[in-house]
PDB file of C-alpha atoms and ligand atoms in Angstrom:
ATOM      1  CA  UNK A   1     102.888  36.328 173.249  1.00 83.00           C
ATOM      2  CA  UNK A   2     103.207  39.591 171.341  1.00 86.00           C
ATOM      3  CA  UNK A   3     101.802  39.611 167.839  1.00 92.00           C
ATOM      4  CA  UNK A   4     102.119  42.299 165.196  1.00 94.00           C
ATOM      5  CA  UNK A   5      99.498  43.661 162.809  1.00 96.00           C
ATOM      6  CA  UNK A   6     101.901  42.700 160.017  1.00 94.00           C
ATOM      7  CA  UNK A   7     105.275  40.956 159.864  1.00 91.00           C
ATOM      8  CA  UNK A   8     108.107  43.273 160.950  1.00 88.00           C
ATOM      9  CA  UNK A   9     110.577  44.100 158.177  1.00 90.00           C
ATOM     10  CA  UNK A  10     113.426  41.593 158.348  1.00 86.00           C
ATOM     11  CA  UNK A  11     116.520  42.600 160.297  1.00 89.00           C
ATOM     12  CA  UNK A  12     119.583  43.336 158.178  1.00 94.00           C
ATOM     13  CA  UNK A  13     122.750  41.401 158.875  1.00 97.00           C
ATOM     14  CA  UNK A  14     126.354  41.001 157.749  1.00 98.00           C
ATOM     15  CA  UNK A  15     128.408  37.830 157.413  1.00 97.00           C
ATOM     16  CA  UNK A  16     131.292  37.327 159.828  1.00 98.00           C
ATOM     17  CA  UNK A  17     134.617  35.787 158.824  1.00 97.00           C
ATOM     18  CA  UNK A  18     135.171  32.419 160.465  1.00 96.00           C
ATOM     19  CA  UNK A  19     131.604  31.664 161.512  1.00 97.00           C
ATOM     20  CA  UNK A  20     128.216  30.996 159.944  1.00 97.00           C
ATOM     21  CA  UNK A  21     126.559  33.162 162.597  1.00 97.00           C
ATOM     22  CA  UNK A  22     125.545  36.613 161.392  1.00 97.00           C
ATOM     23  CA  UNK A  23     126.178  40.107 162.735  1.00 98.00           C
ATOM     24  CA  UNK A  24     122.750  41.773 163.192  1.00 97.00           C
ATOM     25  CA  UNK A  25     122.949  45.398 162.075  1.00 97.00           C
ATOM     26  CA  UNK A  26     121.115  48.020 164.124  1.00 97.00           C
ATOM     27  CA  UNK A  27     121.839  51.695 163.317  1.00 98.00           C
ATOM     28  CA  UNK A  28     124.192  52.856 160.553  1.00 98.00           C
ATOM     29  CA  UNK A  29     126.262  55.888 161.578  1.00 98.00           C
ATOM     30  CA  UNK A  30     128.759  57.753 159.409  1.00 98.00           C
ATOM     31  CA  UNK A  31     131.575  60.202 160.116  1.00 98.00           C
ATOM     32  CA  UNK A  32     131.891  63.219 157.824  1.00 96.00           C
ATOM     33  CA  UNK A  33     135.257  64.788 156.912  1.00 95.00           C
ATOM     34  CA  UNK A  34     137.492  62.534 158.996  1.00 96.00           C
ATOM     35  CA  UNK A  35     140.376  62.771 156.496  1.00 95.00           C
ATOM     36  CA  UNK A  36     141.868  66.234 155.940  1.00 91.00           C
ATOM     37  CA  UNK A  37     142.688  65.630 152.259  1.00 91.00           C
ATOM     38  CA  UNK A  38     139.056  64.684 151.514  1.00 89.00           C
ATOM     39  CA  UNK A  39     137.709  67.730 153.402  1.00 87.00           C
ATOM     40  CA  UNK A  40     140.055  69.868 151.281  1.00 90.00           C
ATOM     41  CA  UNK A  41     139.008  68.277 147.973  1.00 91.00           C
ATOM     42  CA  UNK A  42     135.376  69.072 148.836  1.00 89.00           C
ATOM     43  CA  UNK A  43     136.329  72.712 149.458  1.00 90.00           C
ATOM     44  CA  UNK A  44     135.999  72.695 153.253  1.00 90.00           C
ATOM     45  CA  UNK A  45     138.189  74.022 156.051  1.00 87.00           C
ATOM     46  CA  UNK A  46     139.751  71.402 158.313  1.00 87.00           C
ATOM     47  CA  UNK A  47     137.663  71.206 161.479  1.00 89.00           C
ATOM     48  CA  UNK A  48     136.283  68.579 163.832  1.00 92.00           C
ATOM     49  CA  UNK A  49     134.535  65.689 162.044  1.00 95.00           C
ATOM     50  CA  UNK A  50     130.789  65.203 162.556  1.00 96.00           C
ATOM     51  CA  UNK A  51     128.136  62.501 162.312  1.00 98.00           C
ATOM     52  CA  UNK A  52     125.227  61.626 160.067  1.00 98.00           C
ATOM     53  CA  UNK A  53     123.154  58.480 159.579  1.00 98.00           C
ATOM     54  CA  UNK A  54     121.873  56.147 156.899  1.00 98.00           C
ATOM     55  CA  UNK A  55     118.616  54.164 157.138  1.00 97.00           C
ATOM     56  CA  UNK A  56     118.516  50.386 157.634  1.00 94.00           C
ATOM     57  CA  UNK A  57     117.719  49.650 153.971  1.00 95.00           C
ATOM     58  CA  UNK A  58     120.995  51.315 152.979  1.00 97.00           C
ATOM     59  CA  UNK A  59     122.879  48.226 154.053  1.00 97.00           C
ATOM     60  CA  UNK A  60     123.985  45.949 151.217  1.00 97.00           C
ATOM     61  CA  UNK A  61     125.941  42.856 152.247  1.00 96.00           C
ATOM     62  CA  UNK A  62     128.797  41.824 149.952  1.00 94.00           C
ATOM     63  CA  UNK A  63     128.099  39.976 146.740  1.00 89.00           C
ATOM     64  CA  UNK A  64     125.268  42.185 145.564  1.00 86.00           C
ATOM     65  CA  UNK A  65     124.981  44.253 142.426  1.00 92.00           C
ATOM     66  CA  UNK A  66     124.334  47.942 142.966  1.00 96.00           C
ATOM     67  CA  UNK A  67     121.521  49.377 140.863  1.00 96.00           C
ATOM     68  CA  UNK A  68     121.862  53.092 140.167  1.00 96.00           C
ATOM     69  CA  UNK A  69     119.333  54.891 142.396  1.00 95.00           C
ATOM     70  CA  UNK A  70     116.653  57.244 141.076  1.00 95.00           C
ATOM     71  CA  UNK A  71     116.996  61.024 140.825  1.00 96.00           C
ATOM     72  CA  UNK A  72     120.779  61.104 140.461  1.00 96.00           C
ATOM     73  CA  UNK A  73     123.308  61.098 137.667  1.00 95.00           C
ATOM     74  CA  UNK A  74     126.278  61.501 139.970  1.00 97.00           C
ATOM     75  CA  UNK A  75     126.557  58.689 142.514  1.00 98.00           C
ATOM     76  CA  UNK A  76     130.035  58.833 144.041  1.00 98.00           C
ATOM     77  CA  UNK A  77     132.193  56.297 145.898  1.00 98.00           C
ATOM     78  CA  UNK A  78     133.728  56.845 149.348  1.00 98.00           C
ATOM     79  CA  UNK A  79     135.727  53.852 150.611  1.00 98.00           C
ATOM     80  CA  UNK A  80     135.612  53.647 154.409  1.00 98.00           C
ATOM     81  CA  UNK A  81     136.723  51.510 157.332  1.00 98.00           C
ATOM     82  CA  UNK A  82     133.569  50.242 159.052  1.00 98.00           C
ATOM     83  CA  UNK A  83     133.625  49.482 162.762  1.00 98.00           C
ATOM     84  CA  UNK A  84     131.000  47.068 164.115  1.00 98.00           C
ATOM     85  CA  UNK A  85     129.945  47.389 167.758  1.00 98.00           C
ATOM     86  CA  UNK A  86     129.322  44.342 169.947  1.00 98.00           C
ATOM     87  CA  UNK A  87     128.092  46.326 172.935  1.00 98.00           C
ATOM     88  CA  UNK A  88     126.472  49.664 173.673  1.00 98.00           C
ATOM     89  CA  UNK A  89     126.603  52.630 176.001  1.00 98.00           C
ATOM     90  CA  UNK A  90     126.461  56.397 176.403  1.00 98.00           C
ATOM     91  CA  UNK A  91     129.002  59.085 177.319  1.00 98.00           C
ATOM     92  CA  UNK A  92     131.898  56.651 177.045  1.00 98.00           C
ATOM     93  CA  UNK A  93     135.530  57.401 177.841  1.00 98.00           C
ATOM     94  CA  UNK A  94     138.165  56.405 175.263  1.00 97.00           C
ATOM     95  CA  UNK A  95     138.971  53.279 177.305  1.00 97.00           C
ATOM     96  CA  UNK A  96     135.296  52.315 177.576  1.00 98.00           C
ATOM     97  CA  UNK A  97     134.734  53.087 173.876  1.00 98.00           C
ATOM     98  CA  UNK A  98     137.430  50.602 172.841  1.00 97.00           C
ATOM     99  CA  UNK A  99     135.621  47.755 174.631  1.00 98.00           C
ATOM    100  CA  UNK A 100     132.624  48.179 172.267  1.00 98.00           C
ATOM    101  CA  UNK A 101     134.620  47.155 169.173  1.00 98.00           C
ATOM    102  CA  UNK A 102     133.449  43.774 167.829  1.00 98.00           C
ATOM    103  CA  UNK A 103     135.121  43.867 164.438  1.00 98.00           C
ATOM    104  CA  UNK A 104     135.798  45.704 161.222  1.00 98.00           C
ATOM    105  CA  UNK A 105     134.653  45.702 157.629  1.00 98.00           C
ATOM    106  CA  UNK A 106     135.213  47.518 154.353  1.00 98.00           C
ATOM    107  CA  UNK A 107     132.360  49.782 153.306  1.00 98.00           C
ATOM    108  CA  UNK A 108     131.509  52.289 150.604  1.00 98.00           C
ATOM    109  CA  UNK A 109     129.536  55.372 151.636  1.00 98.00           C
ATOM    110  CA  UNK A 110     127.691  55.830 148.332  1.00 98.00           C
ATOM    111  CA  UNK A 111     126.491  59.388 147.831  1.00 98.00           C
ATOM    112  CA  UNK A 112     124.107  61.033 145.369  1.00 98.00           C
ATOM    113  CA  UNK A 113     126.537  63.948 145.110  1.00 97.00           C
ATOM    114  CA  UNK A 114     124.240  66.038 142.926  1.00 97.00           C
ATOM    115  CA  UNK A 115     121.438  65.866 145.505  1.00 97.00           C
ATOM    116  CA  UNK A 116     123.878  66.415 148.381  1.00 97.00           C
ATOM    117  CA  UNK A 117     125.413  69.484 146.708  1.00 96.00           C
ATOM    118  CA  UNK A 118     121.954  70.931 146.057  1.00 97.00           C
ATOM    119  CA  UNK A 119     120.981  70.391 149.713  1.00 96.00           C
ATOM    120  CA  UNK A 120     124.216  71.982 150.949  1.00 95.00           C
ATOM    121  CA  UNK A 121     123.717  75.001 148.665  1.00 96.00           C
ATOM    122  CA  UNK A 122     120.214  75.495 150.071  1.00 97.00           C
ATOM    123  CA  UNK A 123     121.315  74.842 153.685  1.00 96.00           C
ATOM    124  CA  UNK A 124     118.953  71.873 153.845  1.00 96.00           C
ATOM    125  CA  UNK A 125     119.505  68.447 155.427  1.00 95.00           C
ATOM    126  CA  UNK A 126     121.440  66.219 153.023  1.00 95.00           C
ATOM    127  CA  UNK A 127     119.604  62.947 153.742  1.00 96.00           C
ATOM    128  CA  UNK A 128     118.505  62.539 150.123  1.00 96.00           C
ATOM    129  CA  UNK A 129     122.170  62.600 149.104  1.00 98.00           C
ATOM    130  CA  UNK A 130     123.266  59.945 151.589  1.00 98.00           C
ATOM    131  CA  UNK A 131     120.183  57.762 152.052  1.00 98.00           C
ATOM    132  CA  UNK A 132     118.834  55.444 149.380  1.00 97.00           C
ATOM    133  CA  UNK A 133     118.490  51.732 148.765  1.00 96.00           C
ATOM    134  CA  UNK A 134     121.904  50.042 149.072  1.00 97.00           C
ATOM    135  CA  UNK A 135     123.754  53.297 149.801  1.00 98.00           C
ATOM    136  CA  UNK A 136     125.900  51.460 152.360  1.00 98.00           C
ATOM    137  CA  UNK A 137     127.495  48.319 150.901  1.00 98.00           C
ATOM    138  CA  UNK A 138     129.696  46.514 153.432  1.00 98.00           C
ATOM    139  CA  UNK A 139     132.004  43.483 153.408  1.00 98.00           C
ATOM    140  CA  UNK A 140     132.034  40.561 155.831  1.00 98.00           C
ATOM    141  CA  UNK A 141     132.960  41.566 159.378  1.00 98.00           C
ATOM    142  CA  UNK A 142     136.405  40.539 160.621  1.00 98.00           C
ATOM    143  CA  UNK A 143     136.211  39.985 164.393  1.00 98.00           C
ATOM    144  CA  UNK A 144     139.056  42.048 165.843  1.00 95.00           C
ATOM    145  CA  UNK A 145     138.768  44.163 168.970  1.00 92.00           C
ATOM    146  CA  UNK A 146     141.872  46.357 168.739  1.00 93.00           C
ATOM    147  CA  UNK A 147     142.179  49.917 167.451  1.00 93.00           C
ATOM    148  CA  UNK A 148     143.311  49.866 163.811  1.00 93.00           C
ATOM    149  CA  UNK A 149     146.190  52.340 163.729  1.00 91.00           C
ATOM    150  CA  UNK A 150     147.746  51.756 160.315  1.00 96.00           C
ATOM    151  CA  UNK A 151     146.273  50.084 157.221  1.00 98.00           C
ATOM    152  CA  UNK A 152     146.198  50.997 153.539  1.00 98.00           C
ATOM    153  CA  UNK A 153     142.697  51.861 152.317  1.00 98.00           C
ATOM    154  CA  UNK A 154     142.026  51.721 148.588  1.00 98.00           C
ATOM    155  CA  UNK A 155     139.306  51.795 145.935  1.00 98.00           C
ATOM    156  CA  UNK A 156     139.687  50.836 142.300  1.00 98.00           C
ATOM    157  CA  UNK A 157     137.266  51.105 139.382  1.00 98.00           C
ATOM    158  CA  UNK A 158     137.832  48.676 136.506  1.00 98.00           C
ATOM    159  CA  UNK A 159     141.339  48.085 137.871  1.00 98.00           C
ATOM    160  CA  UNK A 160     142.288  51.760 138.067  1.00 98.00           C
ATOM    161  CA  UNK A 161     143.178  53.172 141.497  1.00 98.00           C
ATOM    162  CA  UNK A 162     140.840  56.049 142.409  1.00 98.00           C
ATOM    163  CA  UNK A 163     141.308  56.334 146.168  1.00 98.00           C
ATOM    164  CA  UNK A 164     144.467  55.425 148.085  1.00 98.00           C
ATOM    165  CA  UNK A 165     145.118  56.402 151.678  1.00 97.00           C
ATOM    166  CA  UNK A 166     145.851  55.024 155.106  1.00 98.00           C
ATOM    167  CA  UNK A 167     143.584  54.839 158.136  1.00 97.00           C
ATOM    168  CA  UNK A 168     146.392  56.541 160.099  1.00 97.00           C
ATOM    169  CA  UNK A 169     145.259  59.735 158.295  1.00 96.00           C
ATOM    170  CA  UNK A 170     141.961  59.737 160.198  1.00 97.00           C
ATOM    171  CA  UNK A 171     141.478  62.891 162.281  1.00 96.00           C
ATOM    172  CA  UNK A 172     139.430  60.900 164.831  1.00 97.00           C
ATOM    173  CA  UNK A 173     140.657  57.360 165.344  1.00 96.00           C
ATOM    174  CA  UNK A 174     138.152  54.607 166.117  1.00 97.00           C
ATOM    175  CA  UNK A 175     137.998  54.876 169.953  1.00 97.00           C
ATOM    176  CA  UNK A 176     137.537  58.632 169.682  1.00 97.00           C
ATOM    177  CA  UNK A 177     134.787  58.214 167.077  1.00 98.00           C
ATOM    178  CA  UNK A 178     132.890  55.799 169.349  1.00 98.00           C
ATOM    179  CA  UNK A 179     133.423  58.010 172.406  1.00 98.00           C
ATOM    180  CA  UNK A 180     132.236  61.161 170.590  1.00 98.00           C
ATOM    181  CA  UNK A 181     129.285  59.374 168.973  1.00 98.00           C
ATOM    182  CA  UNK A 182     128.176  58.058 172.382  1.00 98.00           C
ATOM    183  CA  UNK A 183     127.799  61.621 173.656  1.00 98.00           C
ATOM    184  CA  UNK A 184     125.232  62.365 170.924  1.00 98.00           C
ATOM    185  CA  UNK A 185     123.378  59.056 170.659  1.00 98.00           C
ATOM    186  CA  UNK A 186     122.809  55.950 172.798  1.00 98.00           C
ATOM    187  CA  UNK A 187     124.862  53.181 171.201  1.00 98.00           C
ATOM    188  CA  UNK A 188     123.601  49.600 170.949  1.00 98.00           C
ATOM    189  CA  UNK A 189     125.147  46.258 170.019  1.00 98.00           C
ATOM    190  CA  UNK A 190     124.838  45.900 166.238  1.00 98.00           C
ATOM    191  CA  UNK A 191     125.458  49.551 165.457  1.00 98.00           C
ATOM    192  CA  UNK A 192     127.996  50.037 162.663  1.00 98.00           C
ATOM    193  CA  UNK A 193     129.988  53.186 161.930  1.00 98.00           C
ATOM    194  CA  UNK A 194     131.418  54.267 158.566  1.00 98.00           C
ATOM    195  CA  UNK A 195     134.522  56.176 159.662  1.00 98.00           C
ATOM    196  CA  UNK A 196     135.125  58.588 156.766  1.00 98.00           C
ATOM    197  CA  UNK A 197     136.892  58.533 153.415  1.00 97.00           C
ATOM    198  CA  UNK A 198     140.307  59.582 152.099  1.00 97.00           C
ATOM    199  CA  UNK A 199     140.565  61.823 149.011  1.00 96.00           C
ATOM    200  CA  UNK A 200     139.886  60.730 145.447  1.00 97.00           C
ATOM    201  CA  UNK A 201     136.092  60.401 145.578  1.00 97.00           C
ATOM    202  CA  UNK A 202     134.368  60.385 142.213  1.00 97.00           C
ATOM    203  CA  UNK A 203     131.516  59.106 140.087  1.00 98.00           C
ATOM    204  CA  UNK A 204     130.602  55.479 139.519  1.00 98.00           C
ATOM    205  CA  UNK A 205     128.937  54.487 136.261  1.00 97.00           C
ATOM    206  CA  UNK A 206     126.748  51.592 135.121  1.00 96.00           C
ATOM    207  CA  UNK A 207     129.015  48.715 134.090  1.00 96.00           C
ATOM    208  CA  UNK A 208     131.787  49.612 136.551  1.00 97.00           C
ATOM    209  CA  UNK A 209     133.527  46.968 138.642  1.00 97.00           C
ATOM    210  CA  UNK A 210     134.353  48.631 141.948  1.00 98.00           C
ATOM    211  CA  UNK A 211     136.768  47.030 144.429  1.00 98.00           C
ATOM    212  CA  UNK A 212     137.245  48.528 147.882  1.00 98.00           C
ATOM    213  CA  UNK A 213     139.904  47.103 150.186  1.00 98.00           C
ATOM    214  CA  UNK A 214     141.610  47.693 153.501  1.00 98.00           C
ATOM    215  CA  UNK A 215     144.907  46.010 154.338  1.00 98.00           C
ATOM    216  CA  UNK A 216     144.381  43.271 156.924  1.00 97.00           C
ATOM    217  CA  UNK A 217     140.593  43.760 156.995  1.00 97.00           C
ATOM    218  CA  UNK A 218     139.190  42.589 153.682  1.00 97.00           C
ATOM    219  CA  UNK A 219     137.769  43.453 150.321  1.00 97.00           C
ATOM    220  CA  UNK A 220     134.384  44.449 148.929  1.00 98.00           C
ATOM    221  CA  UNK A 221     133.452  44.027 145.272  1.00 97.00           C
ATOM    222  CA  UNK A 222     130.573  45.883 143.691  1.00 96.00           C
ATOM    223  CA  UNK A 223     129.147  45.636 140.169  1.00 96.00           C
ATOM    224  CA  UNK A 224     127.270  48.782 139.127  1.00 97.00           C
ATOM    225  CA  UNK A 225     124.050  48.256 137.158  1.00 96.00           C
ATOM    226  CA  UNK A 226     122.149  50.970 135.305  1.00 94.00           C
ATOM    227  CA  UNK A 227     118.450  51.743 135.668  1.00 87.00           C
ATOM    228  CA  UNK A 228     115.979  53.139 133.152  1.00 69.00           C
ATOM    229  CA  UNK A 229     115.928  56.594 134.646  1.00 47.00           C
ATOM    230  CA  UNK A 230     119.488  57.687 133.883  1.00 44.00           C
TER     231      UNK A 230
HETATM  232 MN1   MN B   1     131.669  59.300 153.794  1.00 86.77          MN
END
């Protein structure tokens, strides 16, 4: 029997609607600029979306409070449809890509915008902007293996609507995202993909009650807590 020199860090997991069994999360992928109106609000030309990643400790299952991370005074919300993969593969066609879909969730791609903007300005990798503890809160997973073509996607802060769009505005729909991603990286069961955000991104502040929702998929509530460094 294999033994380790210390206990491996526990695997992260998400709850699944309708069962007590958990969805074990492997890699966390994200799509950048998959909604034209968000690309525009960030000052970018409309071009093909692209991928980046968040580390395992970014995942925060629903029900948690989000503590403001260090080194930032401008953490911003990006509500996103999250697709959870139940199978893996490489170089997948659109038809093959669709068969990987296990279910969907509602996520928020939290971003230290100040650190990201600094990295962009210096042409450096933007990991510090996108990767920190609990930078990827996600709702329960709704098992559903179809392509989501049309669903309102929304984020409110203290009851006020900040982001409102529809997943039909995505430049790459879900099967295309999975197919494209599989040409860059080997996909495995348990991988989850944040599929991009509509316009209206902005700052969250300590004390805020954030509610992200997608029609027919679910809702994710987040309470923002301050730290001593900001
Ligand atoms: Mn995003």
